[in-house]
Coordinates of C-alpha atoms in Angstrom, one line a residue:
X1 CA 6.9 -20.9 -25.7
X2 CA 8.2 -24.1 -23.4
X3 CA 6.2 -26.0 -21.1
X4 CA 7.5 -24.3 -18.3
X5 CA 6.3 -21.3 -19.5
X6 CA 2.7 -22.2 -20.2
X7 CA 2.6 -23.9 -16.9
X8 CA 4.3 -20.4 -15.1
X9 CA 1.7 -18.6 -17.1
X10 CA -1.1 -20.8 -16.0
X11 CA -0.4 -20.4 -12.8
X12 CA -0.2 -16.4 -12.4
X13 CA -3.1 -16.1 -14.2
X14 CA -5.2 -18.1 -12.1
X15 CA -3.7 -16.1 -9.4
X16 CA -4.7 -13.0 -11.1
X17 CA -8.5 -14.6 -11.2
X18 CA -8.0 -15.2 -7.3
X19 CA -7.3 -11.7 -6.9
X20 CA -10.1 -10.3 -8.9
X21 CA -12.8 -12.7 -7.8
X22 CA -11.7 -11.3 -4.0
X23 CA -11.4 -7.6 -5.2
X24 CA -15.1 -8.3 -6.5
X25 CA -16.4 -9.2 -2.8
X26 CA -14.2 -6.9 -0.8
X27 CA -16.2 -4.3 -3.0
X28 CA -19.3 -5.1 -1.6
X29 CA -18.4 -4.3 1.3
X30 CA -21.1 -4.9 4.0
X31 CA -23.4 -7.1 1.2
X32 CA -26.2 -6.4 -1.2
X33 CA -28.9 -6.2 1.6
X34 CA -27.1 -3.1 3.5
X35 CA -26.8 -1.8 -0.2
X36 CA -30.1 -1.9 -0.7
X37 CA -31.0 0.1 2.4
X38 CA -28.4 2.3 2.2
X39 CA -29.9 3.4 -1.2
X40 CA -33.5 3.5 0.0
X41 CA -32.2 6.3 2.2
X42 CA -31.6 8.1 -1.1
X43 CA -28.1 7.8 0.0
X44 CA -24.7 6.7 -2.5
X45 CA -22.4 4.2 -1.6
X46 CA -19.0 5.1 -0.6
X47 CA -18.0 3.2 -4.0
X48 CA -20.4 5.2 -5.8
X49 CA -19.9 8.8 -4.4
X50 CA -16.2 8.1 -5.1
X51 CA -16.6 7.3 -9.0
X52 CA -19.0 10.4 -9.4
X53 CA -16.6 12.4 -7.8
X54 CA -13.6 11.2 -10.2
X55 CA -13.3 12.1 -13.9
X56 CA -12.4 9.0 -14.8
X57 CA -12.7 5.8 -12.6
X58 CA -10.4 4.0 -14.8
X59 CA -7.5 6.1 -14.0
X60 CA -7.5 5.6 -10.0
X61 CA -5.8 3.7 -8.2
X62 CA -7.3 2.4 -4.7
X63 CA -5.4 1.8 -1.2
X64 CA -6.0 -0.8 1.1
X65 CA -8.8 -2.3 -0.2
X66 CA -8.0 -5.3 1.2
X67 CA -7.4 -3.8 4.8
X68 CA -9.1 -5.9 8.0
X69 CA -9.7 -8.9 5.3
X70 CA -9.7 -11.8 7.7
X71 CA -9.9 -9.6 10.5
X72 CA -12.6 -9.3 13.3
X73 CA -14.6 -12.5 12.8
X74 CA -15.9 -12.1 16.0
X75 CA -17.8 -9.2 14.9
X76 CA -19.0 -9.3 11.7
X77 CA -15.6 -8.1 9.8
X78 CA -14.7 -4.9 8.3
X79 CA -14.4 -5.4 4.3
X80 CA -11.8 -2.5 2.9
X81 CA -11.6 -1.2 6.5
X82 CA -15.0 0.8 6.6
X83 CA -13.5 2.8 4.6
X84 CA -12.6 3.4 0.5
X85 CA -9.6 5.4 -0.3
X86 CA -8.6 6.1 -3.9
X87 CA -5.9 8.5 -5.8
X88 CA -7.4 9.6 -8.6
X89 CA -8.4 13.3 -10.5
X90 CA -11.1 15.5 -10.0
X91 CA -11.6 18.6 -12.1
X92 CA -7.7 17.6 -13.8
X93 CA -6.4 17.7 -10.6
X94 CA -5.0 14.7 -8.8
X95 CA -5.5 14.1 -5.2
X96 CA -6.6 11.2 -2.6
X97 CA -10.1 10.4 -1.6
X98 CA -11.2 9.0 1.8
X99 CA -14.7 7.5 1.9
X100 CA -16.5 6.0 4.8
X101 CA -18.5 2.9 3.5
X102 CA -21.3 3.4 6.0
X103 CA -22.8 0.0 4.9
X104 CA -20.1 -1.9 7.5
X105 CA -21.2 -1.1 10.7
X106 CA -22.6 2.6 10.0
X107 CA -19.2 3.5 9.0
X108 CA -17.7 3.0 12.7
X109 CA -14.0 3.0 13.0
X110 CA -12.7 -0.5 13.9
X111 CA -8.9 -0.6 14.9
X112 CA -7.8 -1.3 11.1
X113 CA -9.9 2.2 9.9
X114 CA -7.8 4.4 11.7
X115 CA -4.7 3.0 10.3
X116 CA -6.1 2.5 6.8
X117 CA -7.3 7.0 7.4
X118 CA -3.6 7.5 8.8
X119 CA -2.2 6.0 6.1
X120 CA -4.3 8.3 3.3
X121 CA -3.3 11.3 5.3
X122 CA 0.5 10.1 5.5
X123 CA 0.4 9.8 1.4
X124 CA -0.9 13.2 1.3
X125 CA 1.6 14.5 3.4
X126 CA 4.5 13.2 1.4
X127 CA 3.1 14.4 -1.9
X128 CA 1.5 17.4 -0.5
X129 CA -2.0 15.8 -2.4
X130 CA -5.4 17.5 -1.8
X131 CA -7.1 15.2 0.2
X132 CA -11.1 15.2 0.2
X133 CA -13.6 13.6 2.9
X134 CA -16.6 11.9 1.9
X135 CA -17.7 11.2 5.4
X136 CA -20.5 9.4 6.6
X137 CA -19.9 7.4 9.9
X138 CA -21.1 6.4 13.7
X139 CA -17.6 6.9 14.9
X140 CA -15.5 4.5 17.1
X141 CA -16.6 1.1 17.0
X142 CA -17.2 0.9 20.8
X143 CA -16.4 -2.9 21.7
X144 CA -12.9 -1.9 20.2
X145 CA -12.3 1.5 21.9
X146 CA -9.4 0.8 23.8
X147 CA -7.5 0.0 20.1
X148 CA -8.4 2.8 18.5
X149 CA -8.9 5.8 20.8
X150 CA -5.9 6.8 23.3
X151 CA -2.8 6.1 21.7
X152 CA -0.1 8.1 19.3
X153 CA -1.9 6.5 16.5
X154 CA -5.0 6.2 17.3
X155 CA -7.8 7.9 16.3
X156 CA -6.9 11.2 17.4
X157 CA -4.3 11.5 15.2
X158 CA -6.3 12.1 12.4
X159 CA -7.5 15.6 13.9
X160 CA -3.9 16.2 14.5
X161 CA -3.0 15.8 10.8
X162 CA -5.5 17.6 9.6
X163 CA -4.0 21.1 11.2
X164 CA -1.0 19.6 10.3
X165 CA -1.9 19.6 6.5
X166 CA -3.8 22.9 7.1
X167 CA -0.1 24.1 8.2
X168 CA 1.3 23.1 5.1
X169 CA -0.7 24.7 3.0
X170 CA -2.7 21.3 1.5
X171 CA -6.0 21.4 0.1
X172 CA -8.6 19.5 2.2
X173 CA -12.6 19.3 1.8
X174 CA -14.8 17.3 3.5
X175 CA -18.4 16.7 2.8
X176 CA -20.9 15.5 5.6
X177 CA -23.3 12.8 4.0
X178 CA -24.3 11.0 6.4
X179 CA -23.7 10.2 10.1
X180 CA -20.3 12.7 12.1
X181 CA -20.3 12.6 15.5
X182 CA -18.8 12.8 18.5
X183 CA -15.1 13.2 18.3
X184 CA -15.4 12.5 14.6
X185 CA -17.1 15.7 13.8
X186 CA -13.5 17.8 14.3
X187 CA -12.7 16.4 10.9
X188 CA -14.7 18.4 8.8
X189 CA -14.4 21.7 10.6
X190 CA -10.8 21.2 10.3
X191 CA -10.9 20.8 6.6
X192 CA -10.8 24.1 4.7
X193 CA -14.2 23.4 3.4
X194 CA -17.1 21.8 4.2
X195 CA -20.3 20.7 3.5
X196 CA -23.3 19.2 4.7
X197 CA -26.2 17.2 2.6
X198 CA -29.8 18.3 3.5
X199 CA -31.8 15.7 5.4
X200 CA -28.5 12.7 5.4
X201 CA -26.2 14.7 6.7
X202 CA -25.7 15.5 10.6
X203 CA -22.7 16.5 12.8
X204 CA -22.8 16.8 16.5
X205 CA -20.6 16.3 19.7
X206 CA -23.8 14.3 21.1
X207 CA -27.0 12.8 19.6
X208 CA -30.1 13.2 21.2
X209 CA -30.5 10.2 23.3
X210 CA -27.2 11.2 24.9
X211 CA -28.3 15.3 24.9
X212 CA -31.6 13.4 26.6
X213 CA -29.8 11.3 29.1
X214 CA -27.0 14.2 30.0
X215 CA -29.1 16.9 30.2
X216 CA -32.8 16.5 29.9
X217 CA -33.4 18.5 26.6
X218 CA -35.4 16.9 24.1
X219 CA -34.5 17.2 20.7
X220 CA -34.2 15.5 17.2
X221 CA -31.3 14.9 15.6
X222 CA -32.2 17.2 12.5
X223 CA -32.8 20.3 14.3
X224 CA -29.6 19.4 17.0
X225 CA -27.1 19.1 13.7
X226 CA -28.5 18.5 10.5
X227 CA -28.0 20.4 7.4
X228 CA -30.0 24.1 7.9
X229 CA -29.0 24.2 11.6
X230 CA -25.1 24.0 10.5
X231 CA -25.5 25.9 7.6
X232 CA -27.7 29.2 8.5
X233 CA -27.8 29.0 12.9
X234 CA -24.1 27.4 13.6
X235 CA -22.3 28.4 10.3
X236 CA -20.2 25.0 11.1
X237 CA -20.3 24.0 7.5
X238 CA -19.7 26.3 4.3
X239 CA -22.5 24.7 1.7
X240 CA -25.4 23.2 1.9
X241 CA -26.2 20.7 -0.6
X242 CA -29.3 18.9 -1.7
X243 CA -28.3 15.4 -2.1
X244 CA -25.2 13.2 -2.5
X245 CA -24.6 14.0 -6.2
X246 CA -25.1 17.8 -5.4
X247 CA -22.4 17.6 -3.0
X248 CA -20.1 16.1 -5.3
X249 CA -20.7 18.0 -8.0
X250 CA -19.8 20.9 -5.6
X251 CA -16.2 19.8 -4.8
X252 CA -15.9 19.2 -8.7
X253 CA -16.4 22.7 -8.7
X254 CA -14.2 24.1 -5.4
X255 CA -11.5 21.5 -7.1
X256 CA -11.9 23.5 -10.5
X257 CA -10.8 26.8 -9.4
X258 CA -7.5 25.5 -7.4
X259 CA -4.2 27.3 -9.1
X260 CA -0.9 24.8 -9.9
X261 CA 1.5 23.5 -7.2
X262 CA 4.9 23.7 -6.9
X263 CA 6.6 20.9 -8.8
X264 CA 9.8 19.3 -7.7
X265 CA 10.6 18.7 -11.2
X266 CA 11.1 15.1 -11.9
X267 CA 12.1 14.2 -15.7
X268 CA 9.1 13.3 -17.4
X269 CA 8.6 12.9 -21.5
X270 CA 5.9 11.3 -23.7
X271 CA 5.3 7.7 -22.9
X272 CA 5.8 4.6 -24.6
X273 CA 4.7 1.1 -23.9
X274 CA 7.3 -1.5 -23.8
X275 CA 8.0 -2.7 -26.9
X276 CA 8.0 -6.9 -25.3
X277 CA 4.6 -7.8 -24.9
X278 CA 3.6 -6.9 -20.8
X279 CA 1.9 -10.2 -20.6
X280 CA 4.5 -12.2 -20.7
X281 CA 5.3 -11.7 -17.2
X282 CA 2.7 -14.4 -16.4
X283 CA 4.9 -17.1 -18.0
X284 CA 8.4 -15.6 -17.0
X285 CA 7.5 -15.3 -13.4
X286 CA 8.2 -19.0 -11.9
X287 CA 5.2 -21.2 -10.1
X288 CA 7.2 -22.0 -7.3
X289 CA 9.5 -19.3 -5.6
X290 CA 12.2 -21.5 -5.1
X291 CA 12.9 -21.6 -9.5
X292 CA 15.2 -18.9 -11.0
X293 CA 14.6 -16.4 -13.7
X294 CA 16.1 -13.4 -15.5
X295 CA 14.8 -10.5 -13.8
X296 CA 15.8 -8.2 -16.8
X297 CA 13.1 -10.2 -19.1
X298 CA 10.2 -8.7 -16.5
X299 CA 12.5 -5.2 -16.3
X300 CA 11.6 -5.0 -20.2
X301 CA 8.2 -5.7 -19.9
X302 CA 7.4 -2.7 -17.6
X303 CA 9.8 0.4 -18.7
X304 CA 9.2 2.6 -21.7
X305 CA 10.3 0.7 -25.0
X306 CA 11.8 -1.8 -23.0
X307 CA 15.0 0.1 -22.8
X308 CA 17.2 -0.2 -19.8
X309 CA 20.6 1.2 -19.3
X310 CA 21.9 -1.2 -16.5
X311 CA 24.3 0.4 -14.4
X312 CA 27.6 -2.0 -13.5
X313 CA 26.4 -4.9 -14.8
X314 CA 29.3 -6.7 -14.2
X315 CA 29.1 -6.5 -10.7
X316 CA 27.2 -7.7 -7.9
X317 CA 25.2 -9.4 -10.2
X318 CA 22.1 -10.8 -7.5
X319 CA 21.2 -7.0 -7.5
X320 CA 20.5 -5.3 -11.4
X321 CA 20.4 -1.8 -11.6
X322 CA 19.8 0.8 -13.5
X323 CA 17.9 3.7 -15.8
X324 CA 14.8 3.5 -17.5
X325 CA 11.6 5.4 -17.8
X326 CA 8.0 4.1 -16.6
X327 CA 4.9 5.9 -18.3
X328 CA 7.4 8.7 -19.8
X329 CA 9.0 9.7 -15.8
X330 CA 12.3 8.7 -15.3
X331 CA 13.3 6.0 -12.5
X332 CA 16.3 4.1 -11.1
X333 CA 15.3 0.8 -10.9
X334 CA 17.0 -1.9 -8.2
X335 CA 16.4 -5.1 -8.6
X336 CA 16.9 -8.6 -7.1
X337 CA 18.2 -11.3 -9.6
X338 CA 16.8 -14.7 -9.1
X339 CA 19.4 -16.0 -11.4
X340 CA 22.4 -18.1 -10.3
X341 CA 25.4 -16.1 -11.5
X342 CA 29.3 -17.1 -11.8
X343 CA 31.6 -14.3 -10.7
X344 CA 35.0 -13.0 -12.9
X345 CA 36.7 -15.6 -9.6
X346 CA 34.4 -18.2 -10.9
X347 CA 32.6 -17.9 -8.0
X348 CA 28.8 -19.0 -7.9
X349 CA 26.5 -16.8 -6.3
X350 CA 22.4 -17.8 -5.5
X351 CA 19.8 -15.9 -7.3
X352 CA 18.0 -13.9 -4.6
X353 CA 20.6 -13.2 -2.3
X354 CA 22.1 -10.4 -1.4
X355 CA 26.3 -10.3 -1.3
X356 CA 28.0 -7.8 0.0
X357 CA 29.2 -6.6 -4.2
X358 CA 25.7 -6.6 -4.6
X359 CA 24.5 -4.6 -1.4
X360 CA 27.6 -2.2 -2.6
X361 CA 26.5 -1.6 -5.7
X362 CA 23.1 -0.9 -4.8
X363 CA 24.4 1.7 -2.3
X364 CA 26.8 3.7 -5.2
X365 CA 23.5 3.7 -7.6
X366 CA 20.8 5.1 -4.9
X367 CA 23.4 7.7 -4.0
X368 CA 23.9 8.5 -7.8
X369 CA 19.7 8.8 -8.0
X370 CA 19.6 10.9 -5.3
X371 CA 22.4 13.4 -7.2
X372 CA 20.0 12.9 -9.9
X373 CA 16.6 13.6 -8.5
X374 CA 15.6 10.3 -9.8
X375 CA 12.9 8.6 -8.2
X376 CA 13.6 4.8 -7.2
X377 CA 11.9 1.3 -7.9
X378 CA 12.4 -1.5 -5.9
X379 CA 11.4 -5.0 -7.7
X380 CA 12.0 -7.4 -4.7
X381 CA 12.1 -11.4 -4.7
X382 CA 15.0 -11.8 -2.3
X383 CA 15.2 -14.5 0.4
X384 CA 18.0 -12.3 2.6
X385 CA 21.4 -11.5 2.6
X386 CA 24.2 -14.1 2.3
X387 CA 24.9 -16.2 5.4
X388 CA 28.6 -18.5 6.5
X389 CA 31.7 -17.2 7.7
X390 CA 33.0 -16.4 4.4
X391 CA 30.2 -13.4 3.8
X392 CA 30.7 -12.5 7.6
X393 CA 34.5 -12.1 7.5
X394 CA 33.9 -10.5 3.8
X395 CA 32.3 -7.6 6.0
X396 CA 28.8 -8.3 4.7
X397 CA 26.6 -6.6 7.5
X398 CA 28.5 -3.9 6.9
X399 CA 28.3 -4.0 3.3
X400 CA 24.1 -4.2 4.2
X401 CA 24.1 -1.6 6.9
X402 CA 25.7 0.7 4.1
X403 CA 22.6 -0.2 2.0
X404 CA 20.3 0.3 4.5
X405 CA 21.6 3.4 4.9
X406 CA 21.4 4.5 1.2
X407 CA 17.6 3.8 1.4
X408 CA 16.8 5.2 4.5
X409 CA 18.4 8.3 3.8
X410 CA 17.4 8.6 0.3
X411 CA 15.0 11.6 0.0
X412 CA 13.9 10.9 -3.6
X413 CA 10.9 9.0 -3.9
X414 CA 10.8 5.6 -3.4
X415 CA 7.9 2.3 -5.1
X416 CA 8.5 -1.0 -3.9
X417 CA 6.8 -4.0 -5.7
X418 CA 6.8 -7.3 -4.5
X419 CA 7.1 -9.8 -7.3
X420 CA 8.2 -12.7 -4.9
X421 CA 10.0 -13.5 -1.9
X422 CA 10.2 -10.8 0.7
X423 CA 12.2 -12.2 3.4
X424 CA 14.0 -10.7 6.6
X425 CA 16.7 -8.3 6.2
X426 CA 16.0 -8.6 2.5
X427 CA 13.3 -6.6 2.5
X428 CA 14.2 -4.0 4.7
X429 CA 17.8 -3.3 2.3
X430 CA 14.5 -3.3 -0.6
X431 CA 12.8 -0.8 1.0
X432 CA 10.2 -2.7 2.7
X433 CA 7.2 -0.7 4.1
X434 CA 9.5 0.6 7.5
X435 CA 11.6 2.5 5.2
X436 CA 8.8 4.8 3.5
X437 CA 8.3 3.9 0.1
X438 CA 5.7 6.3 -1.1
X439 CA 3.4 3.4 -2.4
X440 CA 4.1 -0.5 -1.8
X441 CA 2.4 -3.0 -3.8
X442 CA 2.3 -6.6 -3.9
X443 CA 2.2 -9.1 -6.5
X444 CA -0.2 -11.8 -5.7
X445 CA 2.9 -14.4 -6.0
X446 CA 4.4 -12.5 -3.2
X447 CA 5.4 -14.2 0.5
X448 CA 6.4 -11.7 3.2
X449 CA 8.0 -13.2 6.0
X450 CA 11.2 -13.1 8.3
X451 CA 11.8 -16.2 6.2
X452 CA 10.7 -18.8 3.9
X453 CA 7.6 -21.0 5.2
X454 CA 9.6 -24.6 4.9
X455 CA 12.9 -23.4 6.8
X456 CA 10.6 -21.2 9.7
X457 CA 8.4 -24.2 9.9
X458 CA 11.4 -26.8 10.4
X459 CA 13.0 -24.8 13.1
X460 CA 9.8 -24.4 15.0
X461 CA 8.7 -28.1 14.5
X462 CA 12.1 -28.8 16.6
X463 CA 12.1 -26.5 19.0
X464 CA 7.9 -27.6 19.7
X465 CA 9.1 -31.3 19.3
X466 CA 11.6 -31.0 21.4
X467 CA 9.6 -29.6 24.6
X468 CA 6.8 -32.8 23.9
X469 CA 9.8 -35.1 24.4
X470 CA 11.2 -32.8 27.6
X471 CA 7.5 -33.7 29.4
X472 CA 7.8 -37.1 28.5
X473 CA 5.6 -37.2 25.5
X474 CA 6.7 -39.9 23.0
X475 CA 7.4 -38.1 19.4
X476 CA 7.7 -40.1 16.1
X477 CA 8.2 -39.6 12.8
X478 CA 4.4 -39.6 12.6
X479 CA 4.1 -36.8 15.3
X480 CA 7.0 -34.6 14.1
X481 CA 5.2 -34.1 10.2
X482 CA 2.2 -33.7 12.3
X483 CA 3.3 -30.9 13.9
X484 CA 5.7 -29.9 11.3
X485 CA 2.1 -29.4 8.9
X486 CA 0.5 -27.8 11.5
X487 CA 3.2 -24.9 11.8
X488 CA 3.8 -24.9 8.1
X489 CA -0.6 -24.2 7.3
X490 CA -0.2 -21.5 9.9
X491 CA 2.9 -20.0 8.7
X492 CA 2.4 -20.2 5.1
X493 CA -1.4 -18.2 5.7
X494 CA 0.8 -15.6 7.2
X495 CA 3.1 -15.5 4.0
X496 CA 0.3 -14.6 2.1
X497 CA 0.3 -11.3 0.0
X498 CA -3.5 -11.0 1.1
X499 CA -2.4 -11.6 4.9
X500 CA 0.0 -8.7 4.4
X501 CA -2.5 -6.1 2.8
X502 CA -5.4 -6.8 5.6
X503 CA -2.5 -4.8 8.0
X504 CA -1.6 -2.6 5.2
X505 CA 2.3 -3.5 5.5
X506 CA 1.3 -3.1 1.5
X507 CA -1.2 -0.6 0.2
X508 CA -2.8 -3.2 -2.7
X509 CA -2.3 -6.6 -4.3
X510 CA -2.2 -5.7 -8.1
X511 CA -2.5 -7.5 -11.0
X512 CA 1.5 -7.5 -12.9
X513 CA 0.0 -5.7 -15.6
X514 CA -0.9 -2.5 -13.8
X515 CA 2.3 -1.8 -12.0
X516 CA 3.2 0.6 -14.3
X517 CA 0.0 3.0 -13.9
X518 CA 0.7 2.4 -10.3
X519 CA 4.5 3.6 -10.3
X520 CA 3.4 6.4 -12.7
X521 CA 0.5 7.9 -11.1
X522 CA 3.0 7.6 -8.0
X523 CA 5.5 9.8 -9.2
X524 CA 3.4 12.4 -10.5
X525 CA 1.5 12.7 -6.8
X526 CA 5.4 12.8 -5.6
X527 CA 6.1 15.9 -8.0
X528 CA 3.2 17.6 -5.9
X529 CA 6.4 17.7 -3.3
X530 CA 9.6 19.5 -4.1
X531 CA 12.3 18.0 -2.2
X532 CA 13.5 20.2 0.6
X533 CA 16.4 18.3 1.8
X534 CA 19.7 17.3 0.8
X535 CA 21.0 13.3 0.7
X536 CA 23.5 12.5 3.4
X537 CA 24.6 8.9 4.0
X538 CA 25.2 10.1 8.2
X539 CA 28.0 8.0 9.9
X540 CA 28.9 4.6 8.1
X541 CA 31.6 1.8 8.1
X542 CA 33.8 1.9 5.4

């Protein structure tokens, strides 16, 4: 191997370590002292319930972990939301769990927990995935109520989903383990089944301090809505269970007896690992974001036998695309080439760009996947479509809208992974998070952004310059890096794949090496969902 590649592979793996060291703290969500208490309540942690619960930790995959990260200093933070989510299997059968971590502020919903719940619900939705609730929380976080309780996406619209889902037939279960009140305790009762653990477990519209102070009556919380009163007075919940482990044990048991779904039928055979060696993405993927690669040598290091039948290869060359299969399912893959690449004019074109050959080609293929019932896989690094009056009187916003239009039509499933550069239009023609990609992941050498830190940062610099010098301020070369630095610190923060996760624009920041489990264990929660629609570009220019 060169230098360049030891150095690339130095690099990613230390960013790797990054990721994992952060992974390790998010997981302790609100520290080893709440821990401790939480367990001397003879109460699991969300993190623990959750691994009980699955057959096999290993095979899960967890969204949003790094949700509200950086977020809400001024109260403490909200590691993972409040809230753990995983896709995993319980009695054989996959579905998504949603976990209050009641160690982070009792489990009260901050701004970031609603999204991060909406988000679960919206991925079992779209894959028509049971969905179980492990629930255990004070409700709203009040200082925050105005940005989490009235609006369209607030938290109300959880309730709403839930006899949505009920509608459609989806499997939900939702076990009370700790604290449900208030507007909160509609979640459970609107699951198919609940249940409620003796002693831990309450659920009321009002506690009794509020019961006290609105209407006089005296009464403790246990007898108001704990486990027996809900149980065998209210019949609110379904089982009652001892402890924690009871309860989950339980839904192992409900989850047992479920029948098979309806598949939509996507082509799946035995799996192979790719015959190049996976870890030798580290060294092909560059250190710095600006350097060009092959994007076929990391394209063989995640399909099936590292076989890929690339589809026109010849033309519109900063886009690759083609067949291959991932963990056994088949997938159309669409890539951006960071390669410079000479056209049959002798024409260069930049690695990373988008040209309107390119964006027409990528438009042809999706349509063909979509005749196909082939799920897609979008490997971005692409710094935006191609600028100058030659693209523009070549047609190529047209030639982009076109793609655009291919992927937000499509009705197969989509994956995005973002290896690298994720800038502007670029993205959205890669199926960016606003064009539904059933899962979007992120590499931690990713930068999201309406463009690249250096060029954003230069054009603010001027414009900021440029008013200091209207009020009279003197500005030299001094002053301008000054506040060129400034703007670049802040901007490149904001670039950050971790930046991007705390707001779930991506649901994780994965290590390279498990994209494939992720992809796979995507599809088959997509073939919970036949496809009930046909493909229709709409109304395009030609």
């Amino acid at each position: 191997m060169n230098m360049k590649f030891n150095k690339n592979e130095d690099h990613n793996k230390l960013l790797v370590s990054s990721l994992n060291h952060k992974l390790k703290r998010v997981k302790l969500g609100g520290g080893e002292k709440r821990i401790e208490k939480h367990h001397a309540k003879g109460k699991m942690t969300a993190r623990e319930r959750i691994d009980f619960l699955l057959d096999d930790k290993s095979k899960a995959i967890e969204i949003g972990a790094f949700a509200g990260e950086g977020m809400y200093k001024e109260h403490g933070g909200c590691p993972s939301g409040g809230v753990v989510v995983k896709i995993g299997y319980v009695s054989g059968k996959q579905c998504i769990v949603v976990a209050n971590d009641a160690t982070v502020k009792a489990g009260a919903w901050f701004p970031i927990t609603g999204k991060k719940n909406l988000r679960a619900q919206e991925i079992a939705i779209e894959n028509k995935l049971p969905i179980i609730y492990l629930v255990d929380s004070a409700g709203v976080y009040l200082p925050m109520q105005d940005e989490i309780f009235p609006d369209k996406e607030h938290f109300g619209r959880i309730f709403r989903n839930n006899a949505v889902m009920s509608s459609m037939g989806i499997t939900q279960i939702a076990a009370v383990m700790g604290s449900c009140v208030a507007g909160g305790a509609y979640l459970p009762i609107m699951s198919d089944e609940a249940l409620i653990v003796e002693k831990t477990g309450s659920i009321f519209l009002a506690g009794s301090y509020l019961v006290k102070a609105a209407i006089g009556e005296s009464i403790d919380n246990e007898t108001l809505g704990g486990a027996t009163t809900h149980s065998e007075i209210s019949g609110v919940t379904d089982y009652k269970a001892t402890d924690d482990k009871d309860a989950l044990t339980r839904i192992k048991n409900i989850m047992d007896k479920m029948g098979n779904f309806d598949k939509a039928g996507f082509n799946h055979k035995k799996a192979a690992a790719p015959k190049e060696k996976q870890e030798e993405i580290y060294g092909i993927l560059p250190k710095k974001r600006s350097d060009q690669y092959d994007v076929r040598e990391i394209i063989s290091r995640l399909v099936d036998g590292s076989e890929f039948e690339e589809y026109k290869e010849g033309y519109g060359q900063t886009i690759i695309t083609g067949y291959a299969r991932i963990d056994g399912w088949a997938v159309g893959i669409v890539a951006n080439q960071r390669k410079i690449v000479k056209t049959k004019k002798g024409e260069m074109q930049f690695g990373g760009v988008i040209y309107s050959d390119s964006a027409d080609k990528a438009t042809r293929f999706i349509a063909n996947c979509n005749q196909k019932k082939i799920p897609l896989v979008f490997l971005q690094d692409v710094t935006g479509f191609m600028v100058g009056s030659k693209s523009e009187h070549g047609g190529i916003i047209k030639d982009g809208a076109k793609m655009v239009n291919a992927v937000s039509n499509s009705v197969v499933p989509k994956f995005t992974i973002i290896m690298g550069n994720s800038y502007g239009a670029g993205n959205y023609a890669m199926c960016g998070k606003a064009y539904d990609p059933r899962l979007i992941v992120a590499w931690p050498s990713a930068e999201l952004a309406v463009m690249g830190g250096t060029q954003a940062a230069k054009v603010l610099a001027q414009i900021e310059t440029a008013a200091m010098e209207k009020k009279g301020e003197k500005v030299d070369e001094e002053k301008e890096k000054e506040v060129f630095d400034a703007i670049k610190s802040r901007y490149d923060e904001q670039t950050s794949p971790y930046y991007a996760a705390a707001r779930l624009w991506t649901d994780a920041v994965i290590d390279p090496l498990d994209t494939r489990k992720w992809i796979s264990m995507g599809i088959e929660a997509a073939n919970h969902a036949p496809i009930e629609k046909d493909f229709n570009l709409g109304v395009i220019q030609t």
